[in-house]
Amino acid sequence: MKSNPGHSMHRKSFCPLMCSLLCFVGPMAVAALGQAKQEVVTIPDTPAASAIAVSDLNGDGRADIALVEASAQKSPTLVPVFRLHLLFQKDGKFSMPADRVIPIGVTAPSANAAASLVIGDFDGDGRNDLAVSIRGTRTLSVFLGSERFEKEHPSKYANDSGAGGLAVGHVNKSGRADFLTGAAWRQWQGNGRFGEAYFAGVGRNDNWRSTLADMDRDGTDDVVFTTYWSGKLDVPANNRIRIYFGPFLKMQILQPADAAQVVTLNSPFTASDQPLLGQVMVGDLNDDDQRDLVVPAPDQTLVYLQNSPTGFSDNADPTVILKDVAPLLVTDLNSDRLCDVVFLAADQASIVWWLQQRDNPLTSDRVKACPRVAIPRKIVAAASGDVDGDGRHEIIATLTGGGLAIVTPPLP
């Protein structure tokens, strides 16, 4: 397997660990910037960005940065312009202006529309590619590394819910890259073509944000949804977790009966009339070879541990609720092949790390005792990657108003 210095998507061909890495509502290191290791270093002059991903983008084996900027127009009659900014690592440093600035050919009513960004080899040519979705636009855009990211391959799909978020993986063994934006499934078929399909909900089309992960370890990704329905509900059913177990072979309107199994999990927010759960993150949190779920919720984190070997029980409640922290990333920070979790404190003034150890279960008391690092401003999006090659991941976060904070986790 080709080494990947940064993580920004979950696909079995890229990440051998049982961790799924996702952008925060929306994955670098300090020595790489020509400075001694510090807890936090800022790059102040990058544009305000709503999405970030980290990986090798120019084939030199070093981690690079991709950002999605939404530039508001001065005239109220003009729509915002979305751009990709690519920062290549040179001599262990990053600097502005960006090495590449690539316009994205979609429009949205507001520059505040959240973007999602992933990096991965979508066409199997050994080069990393980029995919971008903008919340509310029902679009997906792919940029291929073989084309130097110069050509946009767009897909606009009416069945895309516009819920935000982007997940990439393989829901069958065709070898083609599968993209999930909400309940919309697109499959890259080459030559600028996408197959299109849709996952219908149970009783109503309430599948909202989506994640791809091989929950049952059968070699193909399953689909994990949060649920939301804007209409009136006789029984509280919003903000639940719903897992569709695959594989999924046909591009069509997929009903729950097309899944091998559907499991639904409860949350404390089922009675709300607002979509309160963020995009689900996945990782083995207790070293039992089962993938568990980490779910962002208002000022807290919901954790669902998958019971070994029986899996999740239908209508199960969260195993653990962690107050006053929201998850940023689930990843292996220290290369020990165990999934760790990076949290944002509820006051948004610090980052918290939980490093998985066999005697360190994920509990509220443990998280309260975890190391914290103060950050200069509120975080918009975050990613992780080993930029300086020391085997440890650093966290890179885009900040409100622009700039990046590069945070080095403290050694245990």
Short mmCIF file of C-alpha atoms in Angstrom, two decimals, residues 8 21-28 47-54 66-69 113-117 327-329 342-344 348 377-385 394-407:
data_model
loop_
_atom_site.label_atom_id
_atom_site.label_comp_id
_atom_site.label_asym_id
_atom_site.label_seq_id
_atom_site.Cartn_x
_atom_site.Cartn_y
_atom_site.Cartn_z
CA SER A 8 -8.74 13.09 4.32
CA LEU A 21 -11.53 10.37 8.93
CA LEU A 22 -13.94 13.17 8.16
CA CYS A 23 -13.88 16.88 7.75
CA PHE A 24 -15.55 18.81 10.54
CA VAL A 25 -18.82 20.61 9.48
CA GLY A 26 -17.08 20.13 7.50
CA PRO A 27 -7.56 16.16 7.88
CA MET A 28 0.32 19.30 9.63
CA PRO A 47 -8.13 32.75 2.89
CA ALA A 48 -11.20 32.04 4.97
CA ALA A 49 -12.00 28.42 4.14
CA SER A 50 -14.86 26.10 5.02
CA ALA A 51 -13.10 22.83 4.14
CA ILE A 52 -9.58 21.43 4.34
CA ALA A 53 -7.87 18.18 3.39
CA VAL A 54 -4.24 17.04 3.56
CA ALA A 66 -6.14 21.79 -0.12
CA LEU A 67 -8.63 24.46 1.00
CA VAL A 68 -12.06 25.51 -0.24
CA GLU A 69 -12.59 29.27 -0.09
CA ALA A 113 -22.45 27.67 2.44
CA ALA A 114 -20.35 24.90 3.96
CA ALA A 115 -18.08 22.91 1.66
CA SER A 116 -16.80 19.35 1.99
CA LEU A 117 -13.52 18.20 0.48
CA PRO A 327 -15.51 15.57 17.84
CA LEU A 328 -13.22 17.04 15.20
CA LEU A 329 -11.45 13.91 13.95
CA VAL A 342 -9.61 14.87 18.63
CA PHE A 343 -12.30 17.01 20.27
CA LEU A 344 -13.15 20.69 20.25
CA GLN A 348 -14.30 26.55 21.23
CA ARG A 377 -9.72 31.66 17.19
CA LYS A 378 -12.75 29.51 16.46
CA ILE A 379 -12.20 26.51 14.20
CA VAL A 380 -14.20 26.15 10.98
CA ALA A 381 -12.75 22.88 9.64
CA ALA A 382 -9.94 20.50 10.57
CA ALA A 383 -7.77 17.76 9.07
CA SER A 384 -4.74 15.73 10.10
CA GLY A 385 -1.53 14.54 8.51
CA GLU A 394 -0.55 17.14 13.49
CA ILE A 395 -3.92 18.89 13.31
CA ILE A 396 -4.46 21.71 10.84
CA ALA A 397 -7.52 23.86 11.37
CA THR A 398 -9.01 26.66 9.30
CA LEU A 399 -9.99 29.62 11.46
CA THR A 400 -12.83 32.11 11.33
CA GLY A 401 -11.81 35.12 9.27
CA GLY A 402 -8.96 33.25 7.59
CA GLY A 403 -5.66 31.68 8.55
CA LEU A 404 -4.59 28.22 9.68
CA ALA A 405 -3.65 26.88 13.10
CA ILE A 406 -1.22 23.96 13.03
CA VAL A 407 -1.46 22.09 16.31
#
